[in-house]
Coordinates of C-alpha atoms (C1' of nucleotides) in Angstrom, one line a residue:
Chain W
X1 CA 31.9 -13.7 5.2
X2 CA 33.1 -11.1 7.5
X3 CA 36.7 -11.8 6.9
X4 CA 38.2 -8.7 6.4
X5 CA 36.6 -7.0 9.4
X6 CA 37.1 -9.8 11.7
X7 CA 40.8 -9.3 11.4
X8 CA 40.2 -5.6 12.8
X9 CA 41.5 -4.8 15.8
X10 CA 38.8 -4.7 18.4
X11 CA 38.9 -0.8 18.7
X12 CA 39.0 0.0 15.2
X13 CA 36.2 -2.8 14.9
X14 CA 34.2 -1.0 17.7
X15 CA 34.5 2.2 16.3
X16 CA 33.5 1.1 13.0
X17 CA 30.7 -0.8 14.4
X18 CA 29.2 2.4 16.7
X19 CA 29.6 4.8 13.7
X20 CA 27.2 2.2 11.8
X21 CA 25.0 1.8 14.6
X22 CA 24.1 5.1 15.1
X23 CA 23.9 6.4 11.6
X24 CA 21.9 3.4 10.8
X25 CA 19.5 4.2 14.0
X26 CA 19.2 7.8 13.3
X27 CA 18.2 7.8 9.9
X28 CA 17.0 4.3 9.1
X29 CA 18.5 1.8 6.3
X30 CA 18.1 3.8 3.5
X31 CA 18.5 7.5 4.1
X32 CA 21.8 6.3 6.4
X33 CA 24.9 7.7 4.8
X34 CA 28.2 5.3 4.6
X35 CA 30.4 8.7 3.8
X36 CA 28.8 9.5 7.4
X37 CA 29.6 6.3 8.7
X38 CA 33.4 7.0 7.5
X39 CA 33.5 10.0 8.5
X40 CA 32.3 9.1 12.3
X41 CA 34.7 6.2 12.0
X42 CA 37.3 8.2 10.7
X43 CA 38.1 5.7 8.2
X44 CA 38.3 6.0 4.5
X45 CA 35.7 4.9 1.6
X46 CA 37.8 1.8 0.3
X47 CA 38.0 1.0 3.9
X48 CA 34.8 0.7 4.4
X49 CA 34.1 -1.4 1.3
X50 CA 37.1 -3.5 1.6
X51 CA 35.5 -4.8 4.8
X52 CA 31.5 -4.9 3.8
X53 CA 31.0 -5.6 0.2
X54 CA 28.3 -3.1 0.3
X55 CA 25.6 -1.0 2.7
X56 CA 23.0 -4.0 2.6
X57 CA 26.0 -6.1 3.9
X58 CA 26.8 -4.0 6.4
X59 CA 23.6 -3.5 7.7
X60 CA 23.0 -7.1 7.4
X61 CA 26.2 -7.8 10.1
X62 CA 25.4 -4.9 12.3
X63 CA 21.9 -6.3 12.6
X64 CA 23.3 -10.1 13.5
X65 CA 25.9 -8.5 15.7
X66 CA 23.6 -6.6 17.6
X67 CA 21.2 -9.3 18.2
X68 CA 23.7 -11.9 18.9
X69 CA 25.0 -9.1 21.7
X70 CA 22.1 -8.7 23.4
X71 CA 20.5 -12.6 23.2
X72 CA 23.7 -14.0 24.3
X73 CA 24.0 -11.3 27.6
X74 CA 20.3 -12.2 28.1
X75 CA 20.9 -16.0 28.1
X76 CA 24.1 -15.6 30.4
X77 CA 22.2 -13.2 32.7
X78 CA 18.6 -13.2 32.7
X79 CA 17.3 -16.3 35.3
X80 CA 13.8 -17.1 34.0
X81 CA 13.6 -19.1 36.7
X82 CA 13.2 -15.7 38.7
X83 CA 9.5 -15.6 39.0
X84 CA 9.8 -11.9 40.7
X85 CA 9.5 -9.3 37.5
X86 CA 11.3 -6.6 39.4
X87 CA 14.2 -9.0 39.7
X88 CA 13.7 -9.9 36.1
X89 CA 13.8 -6.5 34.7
X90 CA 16.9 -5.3 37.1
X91 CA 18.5 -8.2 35.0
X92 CA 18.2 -6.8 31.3
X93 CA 18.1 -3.1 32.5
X94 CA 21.8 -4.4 34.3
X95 CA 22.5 -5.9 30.8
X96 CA 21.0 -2.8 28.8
X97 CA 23.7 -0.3 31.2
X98 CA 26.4 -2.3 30.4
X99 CA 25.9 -2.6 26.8
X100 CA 25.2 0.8 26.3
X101 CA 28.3 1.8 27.5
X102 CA 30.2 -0.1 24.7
X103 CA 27.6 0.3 22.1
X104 CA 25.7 3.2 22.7
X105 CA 23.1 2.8 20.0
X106 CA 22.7 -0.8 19.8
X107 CA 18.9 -0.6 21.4
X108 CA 18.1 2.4 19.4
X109 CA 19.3 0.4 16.3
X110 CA 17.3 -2.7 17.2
X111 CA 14.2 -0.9 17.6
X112 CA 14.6 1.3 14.5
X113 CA 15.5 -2.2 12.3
X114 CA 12.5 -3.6 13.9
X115 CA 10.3 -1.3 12.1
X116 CA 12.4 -0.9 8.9
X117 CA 10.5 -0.3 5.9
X118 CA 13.0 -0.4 3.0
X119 CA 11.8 -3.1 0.6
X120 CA 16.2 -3.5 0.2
X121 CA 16.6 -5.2 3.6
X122 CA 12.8 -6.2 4.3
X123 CA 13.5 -9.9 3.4
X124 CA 16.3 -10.7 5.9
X125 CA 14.7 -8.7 8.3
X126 CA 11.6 -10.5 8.3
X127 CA 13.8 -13.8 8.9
X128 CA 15.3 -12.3 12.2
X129 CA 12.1 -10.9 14.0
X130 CA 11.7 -13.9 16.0
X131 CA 15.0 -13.8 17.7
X132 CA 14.3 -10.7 18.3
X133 CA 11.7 -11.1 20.3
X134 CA 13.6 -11.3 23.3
X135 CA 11.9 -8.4 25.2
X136 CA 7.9 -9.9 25.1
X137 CA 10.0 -13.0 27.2
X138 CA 10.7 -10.8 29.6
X139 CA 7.1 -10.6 31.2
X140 CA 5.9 -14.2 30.5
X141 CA 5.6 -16.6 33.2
X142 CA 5.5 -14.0 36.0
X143 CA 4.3 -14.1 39.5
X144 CA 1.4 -12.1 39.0
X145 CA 0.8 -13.1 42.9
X146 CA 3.2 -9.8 44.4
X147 CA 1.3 -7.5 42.9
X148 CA -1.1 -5.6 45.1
X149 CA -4.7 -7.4 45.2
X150 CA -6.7 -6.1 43.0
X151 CA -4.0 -5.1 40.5
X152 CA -4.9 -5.4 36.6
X153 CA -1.0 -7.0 36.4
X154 CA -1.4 -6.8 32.7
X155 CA -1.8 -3.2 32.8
X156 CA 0.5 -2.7 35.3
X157 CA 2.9 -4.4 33.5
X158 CA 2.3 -1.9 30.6
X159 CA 3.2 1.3 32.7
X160 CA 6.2 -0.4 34.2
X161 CA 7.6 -1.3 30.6
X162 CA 6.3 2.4 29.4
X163 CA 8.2 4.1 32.3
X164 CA 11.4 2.1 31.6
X165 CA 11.3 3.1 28.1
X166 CA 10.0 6.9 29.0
X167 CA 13.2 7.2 31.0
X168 CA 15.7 6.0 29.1
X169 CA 14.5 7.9 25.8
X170 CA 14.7 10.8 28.4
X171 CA 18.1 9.6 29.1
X172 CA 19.4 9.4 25.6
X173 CA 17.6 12.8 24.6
X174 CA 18.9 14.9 27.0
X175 CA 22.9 13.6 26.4
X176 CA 22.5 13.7 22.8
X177 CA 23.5 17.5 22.5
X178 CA 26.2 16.5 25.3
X179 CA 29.4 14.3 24.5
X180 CA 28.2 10.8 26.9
X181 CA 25.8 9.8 28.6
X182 CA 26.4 9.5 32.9
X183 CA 25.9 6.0 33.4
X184 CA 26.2 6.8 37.1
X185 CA 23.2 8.9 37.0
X186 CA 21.6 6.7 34.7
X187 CA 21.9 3.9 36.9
X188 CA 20.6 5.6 39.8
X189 CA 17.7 7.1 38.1
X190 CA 16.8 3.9 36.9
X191 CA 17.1 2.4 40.2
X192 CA 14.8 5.1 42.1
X193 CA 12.1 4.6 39.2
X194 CA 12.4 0.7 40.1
X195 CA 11.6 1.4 43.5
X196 CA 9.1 3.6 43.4
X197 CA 6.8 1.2 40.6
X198 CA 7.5 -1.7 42.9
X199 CA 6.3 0.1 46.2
X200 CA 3.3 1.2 43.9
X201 CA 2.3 -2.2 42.9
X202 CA 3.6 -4.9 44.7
X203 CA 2.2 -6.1 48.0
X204 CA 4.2 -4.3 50.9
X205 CA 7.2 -6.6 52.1
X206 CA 7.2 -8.4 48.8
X207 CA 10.6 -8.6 46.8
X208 CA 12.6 -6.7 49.7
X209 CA 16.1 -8.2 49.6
Chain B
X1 CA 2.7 37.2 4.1
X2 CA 0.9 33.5 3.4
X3 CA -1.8 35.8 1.6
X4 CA -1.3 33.4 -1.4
X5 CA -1.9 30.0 0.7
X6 CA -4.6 31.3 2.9
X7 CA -7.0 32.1 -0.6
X8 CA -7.4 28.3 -0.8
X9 CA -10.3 26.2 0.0
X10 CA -9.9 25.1 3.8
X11 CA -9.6 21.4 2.1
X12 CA -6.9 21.9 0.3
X13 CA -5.2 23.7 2.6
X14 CA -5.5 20.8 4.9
X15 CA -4.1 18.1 2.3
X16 CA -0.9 20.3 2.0
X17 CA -0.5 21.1 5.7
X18 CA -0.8 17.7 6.4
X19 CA 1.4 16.0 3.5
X20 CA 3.9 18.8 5.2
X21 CA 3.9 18.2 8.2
X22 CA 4.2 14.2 8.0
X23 CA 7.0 14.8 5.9
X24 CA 8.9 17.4 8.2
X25 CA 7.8 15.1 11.3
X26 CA 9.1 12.2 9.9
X27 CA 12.5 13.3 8.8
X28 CA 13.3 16.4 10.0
X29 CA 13.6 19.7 8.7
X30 CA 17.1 18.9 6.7
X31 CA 15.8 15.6 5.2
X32 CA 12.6 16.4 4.5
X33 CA 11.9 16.5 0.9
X34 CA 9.3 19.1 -0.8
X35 CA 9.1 16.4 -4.1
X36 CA 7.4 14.3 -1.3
X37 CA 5.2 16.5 0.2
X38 CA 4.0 17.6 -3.5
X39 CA 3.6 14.1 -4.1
X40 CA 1.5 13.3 -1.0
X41 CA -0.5 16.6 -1.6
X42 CA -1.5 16.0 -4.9
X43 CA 0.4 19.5 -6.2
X44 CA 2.8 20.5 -8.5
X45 CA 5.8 22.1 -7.6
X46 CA 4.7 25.2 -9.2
X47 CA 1.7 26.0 -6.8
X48 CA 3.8 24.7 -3.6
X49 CA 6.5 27.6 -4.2
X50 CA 3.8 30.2 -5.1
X51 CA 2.3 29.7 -2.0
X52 CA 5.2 29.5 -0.1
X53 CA 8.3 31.7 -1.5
X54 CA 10.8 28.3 0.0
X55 CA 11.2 25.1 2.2
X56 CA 12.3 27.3 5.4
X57 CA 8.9 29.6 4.6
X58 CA 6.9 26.9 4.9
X59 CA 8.8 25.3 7.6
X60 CA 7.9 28.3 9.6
X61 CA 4.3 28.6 8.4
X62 CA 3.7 25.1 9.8
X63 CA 5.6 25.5 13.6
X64 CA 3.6 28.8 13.9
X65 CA 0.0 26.9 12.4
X66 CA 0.7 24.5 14.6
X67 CA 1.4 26.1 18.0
X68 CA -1.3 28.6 17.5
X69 CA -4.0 25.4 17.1
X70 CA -2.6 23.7 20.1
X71 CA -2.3 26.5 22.1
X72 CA -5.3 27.9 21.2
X73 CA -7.1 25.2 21.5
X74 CA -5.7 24.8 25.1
X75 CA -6.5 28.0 26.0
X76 CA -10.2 27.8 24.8
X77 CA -10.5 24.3 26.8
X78 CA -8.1 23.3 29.6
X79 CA -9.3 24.5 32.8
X80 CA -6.1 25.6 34.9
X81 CA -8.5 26.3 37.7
X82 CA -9.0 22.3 37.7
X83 CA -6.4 21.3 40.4
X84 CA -7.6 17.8 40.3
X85 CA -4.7 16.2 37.7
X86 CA -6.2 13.5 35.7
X87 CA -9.5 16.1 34.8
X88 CA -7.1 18.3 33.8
X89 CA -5.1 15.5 31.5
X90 CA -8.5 13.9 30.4
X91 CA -9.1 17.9 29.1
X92 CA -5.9 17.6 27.2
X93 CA -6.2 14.0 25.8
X94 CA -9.3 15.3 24.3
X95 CA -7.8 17.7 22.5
X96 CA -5.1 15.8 21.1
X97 CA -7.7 13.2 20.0
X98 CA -9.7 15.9 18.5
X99 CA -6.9 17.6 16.7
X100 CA -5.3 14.8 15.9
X101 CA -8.0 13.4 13.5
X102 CA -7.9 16.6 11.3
X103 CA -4.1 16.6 11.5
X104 CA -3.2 13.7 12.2
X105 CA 1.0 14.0 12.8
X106 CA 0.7 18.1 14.3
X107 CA 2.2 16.8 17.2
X108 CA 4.9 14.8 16.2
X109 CA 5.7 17.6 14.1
X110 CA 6.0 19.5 17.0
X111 CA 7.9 17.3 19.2
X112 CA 10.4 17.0 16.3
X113 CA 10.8 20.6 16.2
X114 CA 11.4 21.3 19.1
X115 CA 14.5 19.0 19.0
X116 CA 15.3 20.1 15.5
X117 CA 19.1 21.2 15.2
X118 CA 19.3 22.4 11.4
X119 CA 20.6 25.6 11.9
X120 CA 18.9 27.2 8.9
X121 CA 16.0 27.0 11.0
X122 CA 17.8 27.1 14.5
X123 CA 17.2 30.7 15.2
X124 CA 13.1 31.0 14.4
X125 CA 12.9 27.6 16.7
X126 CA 14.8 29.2 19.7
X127 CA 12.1 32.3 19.2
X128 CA 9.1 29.8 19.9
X129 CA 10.6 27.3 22.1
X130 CA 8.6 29.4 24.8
X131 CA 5.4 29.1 23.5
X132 CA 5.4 25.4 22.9
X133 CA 6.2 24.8 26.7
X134 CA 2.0 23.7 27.0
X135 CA 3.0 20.7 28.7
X136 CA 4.8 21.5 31.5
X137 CA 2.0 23.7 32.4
X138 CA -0.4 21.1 32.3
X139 CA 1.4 19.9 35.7
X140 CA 1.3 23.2 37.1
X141 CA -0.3 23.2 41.1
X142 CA -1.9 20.7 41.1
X143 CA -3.3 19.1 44.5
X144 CA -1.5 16.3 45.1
X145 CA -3.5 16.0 48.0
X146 CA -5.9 13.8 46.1
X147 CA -3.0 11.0 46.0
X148 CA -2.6 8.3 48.3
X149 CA -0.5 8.6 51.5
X150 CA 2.8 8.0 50.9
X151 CA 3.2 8.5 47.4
X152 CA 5.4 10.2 45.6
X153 CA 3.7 12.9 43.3
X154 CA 6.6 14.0 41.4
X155 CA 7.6 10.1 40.3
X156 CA 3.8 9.3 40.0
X157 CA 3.4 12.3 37.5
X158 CA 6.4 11.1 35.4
X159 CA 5.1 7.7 35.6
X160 CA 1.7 9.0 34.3
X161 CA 3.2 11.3 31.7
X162 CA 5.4 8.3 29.8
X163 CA 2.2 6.0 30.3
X164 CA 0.2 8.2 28.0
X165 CA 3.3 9.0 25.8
X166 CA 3.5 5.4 25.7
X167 CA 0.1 4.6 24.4
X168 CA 0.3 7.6 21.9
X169 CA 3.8 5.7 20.8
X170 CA 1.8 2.7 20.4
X171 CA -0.9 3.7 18.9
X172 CA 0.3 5.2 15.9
X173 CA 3.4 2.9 15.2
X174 CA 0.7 0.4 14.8
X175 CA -1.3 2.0 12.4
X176 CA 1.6 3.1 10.8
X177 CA 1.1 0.9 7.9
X178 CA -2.6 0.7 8.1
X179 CA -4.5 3.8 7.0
X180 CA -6.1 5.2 9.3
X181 CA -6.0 5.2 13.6
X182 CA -9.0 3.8 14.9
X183 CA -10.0 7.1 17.1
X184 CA -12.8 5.1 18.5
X185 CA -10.8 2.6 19.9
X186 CA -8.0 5.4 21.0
X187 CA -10.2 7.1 23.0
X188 CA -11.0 4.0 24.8
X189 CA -8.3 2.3 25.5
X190 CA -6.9 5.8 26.9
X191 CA -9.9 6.0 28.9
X192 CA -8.6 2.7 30.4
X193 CA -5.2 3.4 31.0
X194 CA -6.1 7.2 32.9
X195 CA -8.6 5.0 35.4
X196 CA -6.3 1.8 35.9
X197 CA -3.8 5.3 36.7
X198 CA -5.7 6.5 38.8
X199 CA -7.0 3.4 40.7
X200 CA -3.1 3.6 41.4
X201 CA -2.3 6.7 42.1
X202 CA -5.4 8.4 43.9
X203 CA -7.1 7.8 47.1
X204 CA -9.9 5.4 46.9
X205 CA -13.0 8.0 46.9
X206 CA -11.4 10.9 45.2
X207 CA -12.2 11.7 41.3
X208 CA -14.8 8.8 40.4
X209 CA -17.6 11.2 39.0
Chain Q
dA1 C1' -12.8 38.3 -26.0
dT2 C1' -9.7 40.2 -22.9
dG3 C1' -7.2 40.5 -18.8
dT4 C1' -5.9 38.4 -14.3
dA5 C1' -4.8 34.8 -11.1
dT6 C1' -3.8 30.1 -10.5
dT7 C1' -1.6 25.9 -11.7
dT8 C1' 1.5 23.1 -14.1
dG9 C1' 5.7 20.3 -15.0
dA10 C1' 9.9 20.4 -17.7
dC11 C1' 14.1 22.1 -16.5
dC12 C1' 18.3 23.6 -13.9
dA13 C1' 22.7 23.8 -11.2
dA14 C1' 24.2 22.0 -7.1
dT15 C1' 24.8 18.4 -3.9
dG16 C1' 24.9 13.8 -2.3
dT17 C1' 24.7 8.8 -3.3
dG18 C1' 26.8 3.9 -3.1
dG19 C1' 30.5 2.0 -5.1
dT20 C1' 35.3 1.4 -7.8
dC21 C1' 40.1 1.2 -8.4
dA22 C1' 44.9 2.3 -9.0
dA23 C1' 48.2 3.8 -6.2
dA24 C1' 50.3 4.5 -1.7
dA25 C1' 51.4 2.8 2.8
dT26 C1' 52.3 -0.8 5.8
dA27 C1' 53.2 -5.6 7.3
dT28 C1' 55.3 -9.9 6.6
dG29 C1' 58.6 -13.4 5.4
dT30 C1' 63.3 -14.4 4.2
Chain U
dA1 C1' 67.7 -5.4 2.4
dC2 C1' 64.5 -6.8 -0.7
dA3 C1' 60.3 -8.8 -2.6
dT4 C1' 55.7 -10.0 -1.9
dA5 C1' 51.3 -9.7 0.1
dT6 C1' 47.9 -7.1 2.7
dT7 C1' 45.6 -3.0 4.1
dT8 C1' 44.3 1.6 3.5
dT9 C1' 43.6 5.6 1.0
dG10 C1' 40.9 9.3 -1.6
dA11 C1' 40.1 10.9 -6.2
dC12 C1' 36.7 9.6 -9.2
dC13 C1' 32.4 7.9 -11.4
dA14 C1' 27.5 7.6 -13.0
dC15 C1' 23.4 8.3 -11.1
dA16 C1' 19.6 10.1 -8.2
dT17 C1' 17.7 13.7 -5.6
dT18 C1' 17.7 18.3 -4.0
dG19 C1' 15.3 23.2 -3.7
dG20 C1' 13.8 26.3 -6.7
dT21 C1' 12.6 28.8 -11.5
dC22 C1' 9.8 30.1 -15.3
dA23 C1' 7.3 30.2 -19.5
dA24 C1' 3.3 28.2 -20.9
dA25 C1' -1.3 26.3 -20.0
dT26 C1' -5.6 26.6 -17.6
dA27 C1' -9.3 28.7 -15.0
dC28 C1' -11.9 32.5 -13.8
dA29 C1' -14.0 37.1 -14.0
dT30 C1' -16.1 40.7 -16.5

DNA sequence: ATGTATTTGACCAATGTGGTCAAAATATGT
DNA sequence: ACATATTTTGACCACATTGGTCAAATACAT
């Protein structure tokens, strides 16, 4: 199917690959331009369609790519044994850091193809929601019994997924005028925000390795 | 200099605004297309370029429309005298509940401006940046006296801010492809998240009018 | 009925689209 | 060194969409 490309080089794959991702992310399937794509990939037209037959193609492997990435990290990395959801979530933000770093957009592209509306791609989209569902998982089965007493863990749950998201869409804003992100900083600021929720809502001494 | 667009009846007036400003929010200034917003307005091309001499015109006629009702509307309403935080936010959330019913995507048109990087329209954005900093202000001496011990008020606020951002994200990607947003049902599940927050945050005692 | 203001949509040049293809460049096998 | 196969290129295409124009149609006022 994927031939051609396969035989790539792995840089000249990746670069190919992040081009896509982020053009497709930005702009959604159908306003996304391939002479963009080249042109971030610094490839040529008959490249491009040498390796995809065309954009629905393309889109199609970038979408299985992506999903592949992240479920198969998840299922090396992610314990659901873990009961603790602070542990839990240290897992896939661990996996998120990573992966961002060789695929910057890969999250922003999931999400975007998640609410795709283009009637072009809506059928084999629809067919890959379910795997893609990998994030509800994170919360289920959770040992609602560190929270604080008293805690609505439902909600809480809520504001810990909002704030994760809050601060990584600040993250992604605020080095998209600048060349990369820091994932240094990135790391850190995640890790202080982790801290704080769990001081806010788990029982004091819970989950203190 | 709108003396054209301002003779029409406030209704049709609104129709336009808001086919414009879902189209700008949705794409960007660049990508936006004035064949949609014709289209969702119900107007011909004619009348859209004799009220407005070109895209950039009314581009600028929105951001300005737009600034002056929010920050009017602030003005008239929030109470920077309020030091208690979550009165002051409830004051706010009222207004974008209240606003947004009339026009329904001002403030994602808003928030996409201000990140907006065409440079036909660069230099008029950098000119109003200043005026459309009505958020940070909202966070603006506060007494952070009101939380409990031990908290940290500058974490807590960011926590709070991407809650609400959250919900609002919520919210209308849900009834994206529905009609309308259930304003009733906004409001109340708003209402829930600001007390669950503030269960959290404050001092048991403090705020419960 | 006449003049004025508003509204219309066919039309335009310009730009951008996804995709093709013959030729050029490169790699491979002998 | 040569011939063959593979990869890469970019000029090129038909088509769609763009922001904007303008003469004619319509509505309104007197």
């Amino acid at each position: 199917m994927y031939a051609k490309f396969n035989k790539l080089s792995r840089e000249r794959r990746e670069v190919i690959i992040n081009a896509a991702l982020m053009e497709f992310a930005a702009k959604g399937y159908k306003d996304a331009s391939t002479n963009r794509i080249i042109e971030g990939a610094d490839i040529s037209k008959g490249s491009l369609f040498h390796y995809f037959k065309n954009k629905k193609q393309l889109f199609i492997y970038l979408l299985d790519f992506s999903i592949e990435k992240i479920v198969s990290e998840i299922k090396i990395r992610v314990d659901f044994a873990e009961k603790d959801l602070f542990k839990r979530i240290r897992q896939m933000v661990d996996i998120e850091l990573e992966l961002s770093q060789i695929y910057p957009t890969i999250f922003q592209f999931v999400e975007a193809a998640y609410f795709e509306q283009s009637v072009e791609v809506m059928h084999e989209l629809e067919e890959r929601k379910e795997s893609a569902l990998f994030t509800k998982k994170l919360f289920d089965d959770i040992d609602t019994s560190l929270f604080k007493k008293g805690i609505d863990a439902t909600q809480a749950i809520k504001v810990i997924w909002w704030s994760l998201d809050g601060l990584g869409r600040e993250i992604s804003k605020a080095h998209e005028h600048n060349r990369q992100i820091d994932y240094e900083q990135a790391t850190q600021e995640t890790e202080q925000l982790l801290q704080f929720l769990t001081e806010t809502f788990y029982q004091e001494g819970s989950s203190l390795a």
